Short mmCIF file of C-alpha atoms in Angstrom, two decimals:
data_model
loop_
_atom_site.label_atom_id
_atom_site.label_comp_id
_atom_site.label_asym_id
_atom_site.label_seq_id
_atom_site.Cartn_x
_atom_site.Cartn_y
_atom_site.Cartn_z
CA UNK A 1015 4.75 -10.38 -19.91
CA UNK A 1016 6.09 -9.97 -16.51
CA UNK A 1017 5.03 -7.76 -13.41
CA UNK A 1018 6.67 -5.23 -11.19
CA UNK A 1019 8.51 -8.02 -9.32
CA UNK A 1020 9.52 -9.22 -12.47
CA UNK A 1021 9.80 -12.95 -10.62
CA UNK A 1022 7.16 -14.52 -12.60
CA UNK A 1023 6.72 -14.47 -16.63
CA UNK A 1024 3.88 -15.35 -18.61
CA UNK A 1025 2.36 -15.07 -22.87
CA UNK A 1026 -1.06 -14.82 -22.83
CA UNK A 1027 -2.20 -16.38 -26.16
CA UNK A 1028 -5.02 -13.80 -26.77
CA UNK A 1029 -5.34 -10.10 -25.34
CA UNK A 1030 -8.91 -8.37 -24.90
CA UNK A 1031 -8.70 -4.47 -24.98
CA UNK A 1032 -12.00 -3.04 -24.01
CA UNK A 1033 -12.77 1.42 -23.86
CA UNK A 1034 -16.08 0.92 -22.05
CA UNK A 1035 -17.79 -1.05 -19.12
CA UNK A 1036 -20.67 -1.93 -21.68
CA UNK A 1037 -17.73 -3.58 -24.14
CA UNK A 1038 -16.16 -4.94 -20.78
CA UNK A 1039 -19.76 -6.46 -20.17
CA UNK A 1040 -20.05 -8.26 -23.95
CA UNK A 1041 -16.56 -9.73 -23.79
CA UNK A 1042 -16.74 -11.37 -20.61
CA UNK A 1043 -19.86 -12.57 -21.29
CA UNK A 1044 -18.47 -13.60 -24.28
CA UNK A 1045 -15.83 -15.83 -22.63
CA UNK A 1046 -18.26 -16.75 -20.11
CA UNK A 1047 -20.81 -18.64 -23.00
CA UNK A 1048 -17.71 -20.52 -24.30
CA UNK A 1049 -16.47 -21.43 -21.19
CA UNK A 1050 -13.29 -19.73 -21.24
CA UNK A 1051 -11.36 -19.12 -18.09
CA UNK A 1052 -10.01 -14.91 -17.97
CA UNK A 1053 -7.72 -13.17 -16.49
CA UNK A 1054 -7.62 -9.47 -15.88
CA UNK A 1055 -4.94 -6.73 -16.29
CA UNK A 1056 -4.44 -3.39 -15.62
CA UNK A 1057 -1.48 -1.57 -14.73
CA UNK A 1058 0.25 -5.19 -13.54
CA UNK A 1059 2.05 -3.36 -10.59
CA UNK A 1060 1.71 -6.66 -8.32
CA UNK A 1061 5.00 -8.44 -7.15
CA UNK A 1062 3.05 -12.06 -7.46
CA UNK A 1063 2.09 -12.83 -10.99
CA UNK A 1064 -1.67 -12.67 -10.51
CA UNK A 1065 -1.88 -10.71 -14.02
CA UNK A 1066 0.10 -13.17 -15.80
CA UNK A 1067 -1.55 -16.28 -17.58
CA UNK A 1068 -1.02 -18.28 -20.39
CA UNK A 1069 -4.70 -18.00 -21.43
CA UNK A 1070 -6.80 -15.12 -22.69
CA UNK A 1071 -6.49 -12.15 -20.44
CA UNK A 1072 -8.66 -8.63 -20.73
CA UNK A 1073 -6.56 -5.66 -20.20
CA UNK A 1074 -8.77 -2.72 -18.74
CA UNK A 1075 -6.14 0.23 -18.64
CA UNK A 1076 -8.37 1.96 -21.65
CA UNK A 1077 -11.44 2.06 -19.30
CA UNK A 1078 -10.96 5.46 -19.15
CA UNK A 1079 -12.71 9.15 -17.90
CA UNK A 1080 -13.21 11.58 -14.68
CA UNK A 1081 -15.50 13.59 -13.29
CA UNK A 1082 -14.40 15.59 -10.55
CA UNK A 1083 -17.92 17.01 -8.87
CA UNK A 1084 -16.35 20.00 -6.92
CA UNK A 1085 -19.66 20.88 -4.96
CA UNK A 1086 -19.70 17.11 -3.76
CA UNK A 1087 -15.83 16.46 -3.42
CA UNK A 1088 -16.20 13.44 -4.92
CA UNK A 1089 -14.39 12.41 -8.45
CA UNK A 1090 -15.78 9.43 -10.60
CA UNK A 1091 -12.52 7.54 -12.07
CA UNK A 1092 -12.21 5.09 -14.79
CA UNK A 1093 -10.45 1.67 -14.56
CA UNK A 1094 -7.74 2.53 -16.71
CA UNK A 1095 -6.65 6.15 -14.96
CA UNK A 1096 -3.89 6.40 -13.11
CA UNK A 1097 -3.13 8.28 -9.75
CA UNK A 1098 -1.54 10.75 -11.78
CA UNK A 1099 -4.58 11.52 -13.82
CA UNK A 1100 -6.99 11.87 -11.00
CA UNK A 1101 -4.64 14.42 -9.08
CA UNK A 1102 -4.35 16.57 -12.05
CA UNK A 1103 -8.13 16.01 -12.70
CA UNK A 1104 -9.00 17.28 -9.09
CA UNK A 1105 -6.91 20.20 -9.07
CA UNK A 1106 -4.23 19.05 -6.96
CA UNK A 1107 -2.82 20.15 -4.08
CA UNK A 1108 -5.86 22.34 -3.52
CA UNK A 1109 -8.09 18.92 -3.54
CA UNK A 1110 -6.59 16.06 -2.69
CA UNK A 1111 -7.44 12.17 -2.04
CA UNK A 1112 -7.18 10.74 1.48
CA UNK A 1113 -5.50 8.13 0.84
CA UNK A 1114 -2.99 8.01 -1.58
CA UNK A 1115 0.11 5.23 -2.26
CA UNK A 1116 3.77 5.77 -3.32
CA UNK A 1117 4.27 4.63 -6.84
CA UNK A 1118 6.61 5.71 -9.55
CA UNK A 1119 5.13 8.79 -11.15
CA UNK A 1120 1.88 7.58 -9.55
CA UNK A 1121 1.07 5.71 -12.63
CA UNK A 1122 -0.48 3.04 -11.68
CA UNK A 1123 -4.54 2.37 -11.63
CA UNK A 1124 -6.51 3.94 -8.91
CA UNK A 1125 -8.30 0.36 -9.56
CA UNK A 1126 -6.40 -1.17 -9.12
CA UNK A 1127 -5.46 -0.40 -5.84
CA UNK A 1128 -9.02 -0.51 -4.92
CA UNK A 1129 -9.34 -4.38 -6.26
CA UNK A 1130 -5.85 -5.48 -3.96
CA UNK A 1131 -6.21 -2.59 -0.93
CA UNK A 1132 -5.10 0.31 -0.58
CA UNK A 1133 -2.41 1.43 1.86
CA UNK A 1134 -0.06 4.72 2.39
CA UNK A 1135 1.49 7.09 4.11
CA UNK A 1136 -1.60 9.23 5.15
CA UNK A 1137 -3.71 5.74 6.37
CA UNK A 1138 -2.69 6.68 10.24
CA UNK A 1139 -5.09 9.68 9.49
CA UNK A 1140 -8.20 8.11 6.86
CA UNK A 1141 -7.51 4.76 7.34
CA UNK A 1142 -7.41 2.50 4.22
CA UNK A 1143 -8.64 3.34 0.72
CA UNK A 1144 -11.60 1.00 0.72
CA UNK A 1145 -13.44 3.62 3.33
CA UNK A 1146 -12.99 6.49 1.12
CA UNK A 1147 -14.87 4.38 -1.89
CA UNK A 1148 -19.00 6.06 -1.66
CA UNK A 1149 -19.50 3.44 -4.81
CA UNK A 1150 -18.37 1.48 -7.78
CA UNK A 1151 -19.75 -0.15 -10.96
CA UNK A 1152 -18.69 -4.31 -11.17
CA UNK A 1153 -18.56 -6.03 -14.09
CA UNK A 1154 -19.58 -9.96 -13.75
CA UNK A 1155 -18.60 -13.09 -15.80
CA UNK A 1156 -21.63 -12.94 -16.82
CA UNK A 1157 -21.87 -9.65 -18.54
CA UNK A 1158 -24.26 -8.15 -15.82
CA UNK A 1159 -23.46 -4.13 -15.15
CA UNK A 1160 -23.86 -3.67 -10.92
CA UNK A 1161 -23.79 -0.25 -9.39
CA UNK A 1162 -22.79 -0.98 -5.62
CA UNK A 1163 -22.25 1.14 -2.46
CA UNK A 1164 -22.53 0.68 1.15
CA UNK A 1165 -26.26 0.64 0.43
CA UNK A 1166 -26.94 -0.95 -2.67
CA UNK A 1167 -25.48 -4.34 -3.03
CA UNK A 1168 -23.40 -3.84 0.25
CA UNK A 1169 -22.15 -7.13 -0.37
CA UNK A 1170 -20.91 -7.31 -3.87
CA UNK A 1171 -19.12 -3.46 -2.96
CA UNK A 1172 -17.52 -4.77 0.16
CA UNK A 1173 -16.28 -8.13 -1.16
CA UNK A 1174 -14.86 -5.93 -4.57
CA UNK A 1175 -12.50 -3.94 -2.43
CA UNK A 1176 -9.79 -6.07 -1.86
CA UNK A 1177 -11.19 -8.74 -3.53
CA UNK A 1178 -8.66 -9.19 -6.48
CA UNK A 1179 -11.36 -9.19 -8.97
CA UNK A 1180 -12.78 -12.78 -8.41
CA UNK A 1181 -16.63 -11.81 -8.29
CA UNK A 1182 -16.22 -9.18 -11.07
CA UNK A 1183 -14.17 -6.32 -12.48
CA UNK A 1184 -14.31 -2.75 -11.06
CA UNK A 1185 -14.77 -0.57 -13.98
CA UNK A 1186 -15.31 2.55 -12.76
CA UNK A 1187 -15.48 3.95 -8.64
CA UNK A 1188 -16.36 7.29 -6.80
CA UNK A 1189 -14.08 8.38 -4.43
CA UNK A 1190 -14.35 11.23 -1.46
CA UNK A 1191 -11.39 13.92 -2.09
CA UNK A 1192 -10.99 16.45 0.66
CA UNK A 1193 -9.32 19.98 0.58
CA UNK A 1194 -5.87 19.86 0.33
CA UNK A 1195 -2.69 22.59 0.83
CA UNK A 1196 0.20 23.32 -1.30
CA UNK A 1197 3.09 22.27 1.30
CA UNK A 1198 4.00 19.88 4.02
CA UNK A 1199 5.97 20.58 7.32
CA UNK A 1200 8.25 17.20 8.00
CA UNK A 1201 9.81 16.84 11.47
CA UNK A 1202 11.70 13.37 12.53
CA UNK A 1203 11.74 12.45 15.53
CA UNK A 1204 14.43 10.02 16.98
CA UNK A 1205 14.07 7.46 20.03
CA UNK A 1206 16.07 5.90 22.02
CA UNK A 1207 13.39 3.90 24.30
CA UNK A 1208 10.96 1.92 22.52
CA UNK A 1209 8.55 2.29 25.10
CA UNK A 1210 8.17 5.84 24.33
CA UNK A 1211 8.28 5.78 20.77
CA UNK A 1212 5.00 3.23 20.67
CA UNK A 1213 3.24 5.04 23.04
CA UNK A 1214 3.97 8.72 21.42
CA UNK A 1215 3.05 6.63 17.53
CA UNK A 1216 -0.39 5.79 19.36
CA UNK A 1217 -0.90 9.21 20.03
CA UNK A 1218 0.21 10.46 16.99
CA UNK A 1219 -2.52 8.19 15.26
CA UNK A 1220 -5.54 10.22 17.06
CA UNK A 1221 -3.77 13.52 16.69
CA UNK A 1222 -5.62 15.42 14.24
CA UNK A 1223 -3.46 18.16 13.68
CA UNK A 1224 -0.73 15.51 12.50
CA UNK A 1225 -1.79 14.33 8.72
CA UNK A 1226 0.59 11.78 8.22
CA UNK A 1227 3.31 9.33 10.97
CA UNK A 1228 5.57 7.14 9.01
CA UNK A 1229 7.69 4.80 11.86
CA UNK A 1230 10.88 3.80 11.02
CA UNK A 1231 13.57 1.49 11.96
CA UNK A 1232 17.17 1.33 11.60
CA UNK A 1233 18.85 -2.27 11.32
CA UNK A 1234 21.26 -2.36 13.90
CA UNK A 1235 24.18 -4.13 11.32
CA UNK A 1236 24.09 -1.17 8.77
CA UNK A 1237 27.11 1.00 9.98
CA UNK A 1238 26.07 4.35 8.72
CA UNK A 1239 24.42 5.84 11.81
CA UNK A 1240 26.44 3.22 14.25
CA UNK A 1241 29.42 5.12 13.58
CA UNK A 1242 28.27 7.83 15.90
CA UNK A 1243 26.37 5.41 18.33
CA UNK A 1244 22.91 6.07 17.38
CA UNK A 1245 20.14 2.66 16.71
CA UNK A 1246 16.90 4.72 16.02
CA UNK A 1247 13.66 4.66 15.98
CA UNK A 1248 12.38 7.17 14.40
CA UNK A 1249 8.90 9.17 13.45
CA UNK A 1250 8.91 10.91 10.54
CA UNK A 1251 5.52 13.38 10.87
CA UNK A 1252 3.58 15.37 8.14
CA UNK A 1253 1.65 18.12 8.42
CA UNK A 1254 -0.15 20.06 5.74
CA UNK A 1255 0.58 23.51 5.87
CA UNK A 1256 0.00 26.79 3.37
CA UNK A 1257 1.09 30.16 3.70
CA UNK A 1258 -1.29 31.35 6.86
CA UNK A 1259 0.14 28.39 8.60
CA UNK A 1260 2.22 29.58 11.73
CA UNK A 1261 5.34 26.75 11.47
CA UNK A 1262 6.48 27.76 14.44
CA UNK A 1263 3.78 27.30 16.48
CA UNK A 1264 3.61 24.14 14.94
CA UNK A 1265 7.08 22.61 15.32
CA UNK A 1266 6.45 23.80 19.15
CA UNK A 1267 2.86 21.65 19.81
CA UNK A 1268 5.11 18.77 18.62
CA UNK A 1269 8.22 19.48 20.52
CA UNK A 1270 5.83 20.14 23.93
CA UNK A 1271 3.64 17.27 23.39
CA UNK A 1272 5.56 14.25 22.13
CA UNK A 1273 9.34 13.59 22.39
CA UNK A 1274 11.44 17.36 22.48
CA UNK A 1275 15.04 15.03 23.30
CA UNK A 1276 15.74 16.66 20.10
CA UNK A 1277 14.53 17.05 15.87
CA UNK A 1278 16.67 15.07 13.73
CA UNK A 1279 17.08 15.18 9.88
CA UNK A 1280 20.17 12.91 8.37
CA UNK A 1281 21.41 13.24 4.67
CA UNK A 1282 24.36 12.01 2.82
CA UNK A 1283 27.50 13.78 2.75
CA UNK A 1284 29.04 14.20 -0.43
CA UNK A 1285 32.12 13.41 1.09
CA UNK A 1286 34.59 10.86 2.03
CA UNK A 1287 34.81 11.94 5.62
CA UNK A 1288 31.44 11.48 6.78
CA UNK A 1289 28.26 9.35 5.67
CA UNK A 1290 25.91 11.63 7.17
CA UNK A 1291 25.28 15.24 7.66
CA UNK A 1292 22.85 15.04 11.29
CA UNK A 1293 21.49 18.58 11.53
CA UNK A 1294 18.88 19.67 14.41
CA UNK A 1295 15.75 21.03 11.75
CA UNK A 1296 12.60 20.89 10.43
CA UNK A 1297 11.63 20.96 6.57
CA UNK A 1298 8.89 22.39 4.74
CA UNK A 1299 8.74 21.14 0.92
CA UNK A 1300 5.62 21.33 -1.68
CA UNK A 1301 3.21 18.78 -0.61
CA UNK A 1302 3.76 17.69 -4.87
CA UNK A 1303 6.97 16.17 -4.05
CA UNK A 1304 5.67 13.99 -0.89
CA UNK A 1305 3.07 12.59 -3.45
CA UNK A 1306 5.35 12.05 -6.30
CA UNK A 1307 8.23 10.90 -4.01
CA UNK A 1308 9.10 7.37 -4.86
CA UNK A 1309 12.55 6.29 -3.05
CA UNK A 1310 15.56 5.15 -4.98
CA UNK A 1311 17.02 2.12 -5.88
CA UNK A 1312 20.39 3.21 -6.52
CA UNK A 1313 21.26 0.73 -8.85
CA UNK A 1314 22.41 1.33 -12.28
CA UNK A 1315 20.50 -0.74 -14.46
CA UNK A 1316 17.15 -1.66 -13.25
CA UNK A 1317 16.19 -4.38 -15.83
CA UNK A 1318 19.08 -6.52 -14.03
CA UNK A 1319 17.55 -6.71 -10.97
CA UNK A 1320 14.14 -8.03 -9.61
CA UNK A 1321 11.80 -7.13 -6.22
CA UNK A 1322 10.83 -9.54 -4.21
CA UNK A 1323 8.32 -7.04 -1.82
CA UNK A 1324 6.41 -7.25 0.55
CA UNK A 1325 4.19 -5.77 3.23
CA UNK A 1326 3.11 -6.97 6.69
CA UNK A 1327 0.45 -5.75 8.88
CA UNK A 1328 0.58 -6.50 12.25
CA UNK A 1329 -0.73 -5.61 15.40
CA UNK A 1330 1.35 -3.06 17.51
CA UNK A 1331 1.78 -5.48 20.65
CA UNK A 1332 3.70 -7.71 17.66
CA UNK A 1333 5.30 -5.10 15.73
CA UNK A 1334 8.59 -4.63 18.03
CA UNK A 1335 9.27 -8.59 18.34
CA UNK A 1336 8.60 -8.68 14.61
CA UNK A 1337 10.87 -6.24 13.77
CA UNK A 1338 13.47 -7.53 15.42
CA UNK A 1339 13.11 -11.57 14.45
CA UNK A 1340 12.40 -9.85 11.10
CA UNK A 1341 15.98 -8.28 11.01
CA UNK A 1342 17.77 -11.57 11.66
CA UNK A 1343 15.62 -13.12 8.94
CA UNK A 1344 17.14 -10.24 6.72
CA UNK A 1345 21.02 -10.96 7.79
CA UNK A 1346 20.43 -14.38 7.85
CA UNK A 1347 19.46 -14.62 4.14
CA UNK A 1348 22.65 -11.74 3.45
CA UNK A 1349 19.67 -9.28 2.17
CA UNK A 1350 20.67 -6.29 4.28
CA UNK A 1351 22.71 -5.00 1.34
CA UNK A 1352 20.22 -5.24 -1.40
CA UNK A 1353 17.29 -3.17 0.66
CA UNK A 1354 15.80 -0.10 -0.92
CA UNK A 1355 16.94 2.73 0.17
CA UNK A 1356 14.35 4.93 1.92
CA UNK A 1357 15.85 8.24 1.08
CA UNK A 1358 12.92 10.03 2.24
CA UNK A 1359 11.77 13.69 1.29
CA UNK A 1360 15.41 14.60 0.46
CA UNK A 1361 16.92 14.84 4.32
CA UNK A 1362 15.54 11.84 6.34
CA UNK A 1363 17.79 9.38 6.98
CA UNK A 1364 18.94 7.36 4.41
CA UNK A 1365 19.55 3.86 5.23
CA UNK A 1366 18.62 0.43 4.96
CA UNK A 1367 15.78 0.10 7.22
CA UNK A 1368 11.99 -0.66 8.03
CA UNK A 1369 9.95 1.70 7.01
CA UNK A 1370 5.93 1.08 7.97
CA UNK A 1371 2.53 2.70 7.04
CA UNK A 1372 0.52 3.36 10.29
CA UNK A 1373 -3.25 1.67 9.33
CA UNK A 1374 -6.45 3.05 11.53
CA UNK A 1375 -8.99 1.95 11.43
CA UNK A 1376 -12.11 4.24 11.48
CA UNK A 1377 -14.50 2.26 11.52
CA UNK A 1378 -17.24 3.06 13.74
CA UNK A 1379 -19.55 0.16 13.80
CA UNK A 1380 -20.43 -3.21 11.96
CA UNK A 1381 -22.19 -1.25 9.17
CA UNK A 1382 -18.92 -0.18 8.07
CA UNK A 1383 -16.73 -3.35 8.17
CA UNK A 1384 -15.02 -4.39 4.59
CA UNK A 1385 -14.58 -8.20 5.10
CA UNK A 1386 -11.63 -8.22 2.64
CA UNK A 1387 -9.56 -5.52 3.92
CA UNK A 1388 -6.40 -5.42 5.73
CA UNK A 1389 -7.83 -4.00 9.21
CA UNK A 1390 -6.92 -6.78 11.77
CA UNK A 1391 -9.59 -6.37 13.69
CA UNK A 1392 -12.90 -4.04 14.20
CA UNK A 1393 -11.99 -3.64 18.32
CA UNK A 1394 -8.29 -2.24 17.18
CA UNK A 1395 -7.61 1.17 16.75
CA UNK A 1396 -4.69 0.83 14.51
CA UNK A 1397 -2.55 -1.55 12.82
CA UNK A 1398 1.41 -1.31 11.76
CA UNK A 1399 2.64 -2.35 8.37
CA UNK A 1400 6.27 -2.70 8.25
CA UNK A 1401 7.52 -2.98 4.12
CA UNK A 1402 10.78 -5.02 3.40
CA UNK A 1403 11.92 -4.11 -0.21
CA UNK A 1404 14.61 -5.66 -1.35
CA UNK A 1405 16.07 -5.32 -5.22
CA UNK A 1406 18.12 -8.10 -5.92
CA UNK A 1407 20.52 -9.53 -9.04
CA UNK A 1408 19.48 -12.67 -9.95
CA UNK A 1409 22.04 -15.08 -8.42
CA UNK A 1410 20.51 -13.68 -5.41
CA UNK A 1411 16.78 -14.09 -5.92
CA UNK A 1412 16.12 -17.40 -4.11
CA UNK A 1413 17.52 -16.11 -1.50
CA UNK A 1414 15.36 -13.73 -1.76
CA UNK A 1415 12.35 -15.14 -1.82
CA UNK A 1416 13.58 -17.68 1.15
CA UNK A 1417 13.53 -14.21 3.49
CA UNK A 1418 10.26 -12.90 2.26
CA UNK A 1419 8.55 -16.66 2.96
CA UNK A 1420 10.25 -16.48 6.51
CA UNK A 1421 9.05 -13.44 7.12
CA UNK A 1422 5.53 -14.04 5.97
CA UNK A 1423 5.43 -17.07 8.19
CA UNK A 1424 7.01 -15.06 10.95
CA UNK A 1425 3.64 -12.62 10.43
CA UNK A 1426 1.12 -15.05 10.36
CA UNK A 1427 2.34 -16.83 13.60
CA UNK A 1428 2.16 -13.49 14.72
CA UNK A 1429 -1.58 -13.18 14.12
CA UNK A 1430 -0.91 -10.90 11.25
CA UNK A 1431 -1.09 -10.59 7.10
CA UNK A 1432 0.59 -10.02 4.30
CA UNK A 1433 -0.36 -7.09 1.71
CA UNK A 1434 -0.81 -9.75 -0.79
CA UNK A 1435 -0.02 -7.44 -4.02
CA UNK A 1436 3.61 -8.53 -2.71
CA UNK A 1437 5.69 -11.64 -3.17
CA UNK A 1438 3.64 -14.65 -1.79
CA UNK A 1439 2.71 -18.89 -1.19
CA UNK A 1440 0.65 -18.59 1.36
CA UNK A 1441 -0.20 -22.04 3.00
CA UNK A 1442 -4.18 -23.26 3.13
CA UNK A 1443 -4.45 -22.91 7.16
CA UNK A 1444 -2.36 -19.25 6.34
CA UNK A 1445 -5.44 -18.21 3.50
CA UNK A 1446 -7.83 -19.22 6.85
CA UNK A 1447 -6.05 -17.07 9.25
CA UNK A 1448 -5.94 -14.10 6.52
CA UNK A 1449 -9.59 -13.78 5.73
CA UNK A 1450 -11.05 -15.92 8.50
CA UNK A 1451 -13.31 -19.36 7.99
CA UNK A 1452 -16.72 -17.21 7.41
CA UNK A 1453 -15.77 -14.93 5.45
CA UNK A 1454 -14.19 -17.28 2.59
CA UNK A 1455 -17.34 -19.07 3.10
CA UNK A 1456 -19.60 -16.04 2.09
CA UNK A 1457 -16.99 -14.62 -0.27
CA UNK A 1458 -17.40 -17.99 -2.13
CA UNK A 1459 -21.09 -18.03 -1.93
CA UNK A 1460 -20.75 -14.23 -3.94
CA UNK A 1461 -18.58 -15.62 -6.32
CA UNK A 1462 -20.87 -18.82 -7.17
CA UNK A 1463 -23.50 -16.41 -7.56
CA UNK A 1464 -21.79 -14.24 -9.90
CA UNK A 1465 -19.41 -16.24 -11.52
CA UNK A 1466 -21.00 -19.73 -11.36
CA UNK A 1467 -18.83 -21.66 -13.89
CA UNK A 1468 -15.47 -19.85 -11.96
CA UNK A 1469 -13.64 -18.34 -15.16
CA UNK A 1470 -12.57 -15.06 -13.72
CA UNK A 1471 -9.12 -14.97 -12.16
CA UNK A 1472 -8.93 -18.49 -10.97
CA UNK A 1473 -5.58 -18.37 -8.50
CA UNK A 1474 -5.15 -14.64 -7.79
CA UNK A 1475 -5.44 -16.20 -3.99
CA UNK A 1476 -4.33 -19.47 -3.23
CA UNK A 1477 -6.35 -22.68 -2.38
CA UNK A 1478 -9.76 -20.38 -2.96
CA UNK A 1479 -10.44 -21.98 -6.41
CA UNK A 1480 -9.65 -25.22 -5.81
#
């Protein structure tokens, strides 16, 4: 078995396949009476290997139903369903989640996501995933059944999101949907002062009329927009929009209150002559394809290469100095070449660049704080996570993984984290800074109490289980 990185192999020598929480329940309380360490599967979309043993590990992608509850706007998902299924189960695009990632097909677990995080494109508007949870059902080591929310077994729910499964599986979760509309507008705006591009992405963030701000960064060494002396930064905004929406109207509130130099879109030529075609536009496109849109590698056979990923989040008084040191980690390491290319929505610019999820954080008191999640910290307003994908051949996957450790320990002397469903060895004083010295403290205190012999996914986070 491998993962999406496909970095790290592993056989398991036995495979449990539970269809319900209650069989769930009996098998790891199975393993648990014989002392048998377990290690859980689902979709294996992580870059790091932390689905992959040796060992017995208990696949839950057959843990599988929804209830969509229209009245409530809430749908009730199994372990084993995937984006995809939920969408179609809540009549998308007139419902929608808040928070949704970018996946191929969007096929893998809701779950997941849940158990690692939760991040994408519309988190500058509902924040992360884990506040759009109202409850979920954990499965222990032990074979206990626990129904937690925000009010029953706060701690147990809290420490679950995020959590990687080591106090229990997620079996099955409740999440808010909200009304949705068939399309998206997409404008991109281009900057030529930083200054005014971090203080307009600020605003953007508390703008409700904007659903979605994706920053992005050109790297000043790739030559396709250099040939006509441009170095963006760009904002690529999203608004939802149906048929009474007046577009106009719209592209005006943007042009009159954020940056009106002028509305870029770039897409390639199918030429010889010219890399790009820069016309001065907006876009409106089926909201569908903004979902489903997963960006291309543009290489022609997949199983030859391998993705050493990863995602930062860092404060916005960091971000700029990151991004730059981060872009001479890139050259330095000869990666610029082998970056995904972030052809976005069919006529942003595509290019070899930074491309970052703005995080808020809504949280509006203590009450609401998940310990585990990737919110830097309850008195900032948002957070900026910058992605670095590279897809590399294999002669070139040390180097690889050379640039994404740099990077990571450019982030965490940074005060920042890692997304750590990516590529990662985090150090023991790094673990510390990530989670913070309480917080490990209590979130081992949960997992003596529900996993006291420690059998369940021993090493999904380093120097925790030691």
């Amino acid at each position: 078995q491998t993962d999406f990185g496909r970095i790290f192999y592993n056989q398991p020598k036995e495979i449990a396949e539970p269809r319900t929480t209650e069989e769930l329940a009996r098998i790891l309380k199975h393993y648990h009476k014989i002392g048998k360490k377990v290690t859980i599967r689902n979709t294996g979309h992580s870059v790091n290997g932390q689905t992959l043993t040796e060992g017995t590990q208990v696949n839950i992608q057959n843990i599988k139903h929804i209830y969509f509850k229209e009245e409530t706007r809430e749908v009730k998902i199994g372990a084993g369903n995937t984006w995809d299924d939920v969408l179609q189960g809540i009549h998308f695009p007139k419902y929608c989640l808040p928070v949704f990632p970018n996946n191929p097909g969007q096929q893998i677990k809701v779950s997941g996501t849940a158990s690692v995080g939760g991040l994408g494109p519309y988190n500058s508007k509902y924040g992360g995933l884990w506040h759009h949870i109202k409850s979920l059902t954990l499965v222990t080591m032990t074979g206990e059944i626990i129904e937690c929310s925000p009010k029953k077994h706060a701690d147990f729910f809290k420490f679950a999101l995020g959590g990687f499964g080591r106090i229990g599986v997620i079996s099955e979760l409740t999440m808010e949907v909200v009304p949705s509309k068939k399309d998206i507008l997409v404008m991109g705006l281009l900057y030529h002062n930083s200054k005014e591009y971090l203080k307009d992405l600020g605003r953007m963030a508390h703008d409700s009329k904007i659903d979605a701000v994706i920053p992005q960064v050109q790297l000043t060494g790739t030559k396709t927009l250099q040939k006509i002396g441009i170095h963006p930064e760009s904002l690529v905004i999203i608004m939802d929009v149906d048929q009474n929406s007046n577009i106009s109207e719209l592209v005006d509130y943007i042009k009159n209150k954020y940056h009106d130099d002028f509305i870029i879109f770039a897409k390639e030529k199918n030429s010889s002559n010219a890399e790009l075609d820069i016309t001065s536009h907006f876009v409106t496109m089926p909201k569908r394809d903004f979902v489903y849109f997963y960006p291309k590698y543009y290489k022609e056979n997949q199983l030859e290469f391998y993705h050493p990923w990863a995602t930062f989040i860092l404060d916005r008084k960091y971000y700029p100095l990151f991004i730059k040191e981060g872009e001479e980690i890139i050259y330095k390491y000869g990666m610029q070449k082998y970056l995904m290319k972030e052809s976005v929505l069919h006529n942003l610019i595509n290019a070899d660049i930074f491309i970052s999820y703005v995080l808020k954080n809504i949280s509006k008191n203590n009450k609401e704080f998940f310990p585990l999640s990737l919110d830097l910290s309850q008195e900032k307003d948002y957070a900026l996570a910058p992605n670095i994908n590279p897809t590399v051949p294999l002669e070139k996957i040390k180097e690889g993984i050379a640039m994404i450790k740099e990077l990571t320990n450019l982030a965490y002397d940074m005060n920042g984290k890692q997304y750590l469903f990516g590529l990662h060895n985090l150090s023991h004083d790094q673990i510390e800074k990530h989670f913070g010295k309480n917080i490990i403290k209590k979130w081992q205190r949960i997992k003596d109490e529900l996993d006291p012999n420690h059998l369940l996914n021993i090493g999904v986070i380093e120097h925790l289980d030691t």
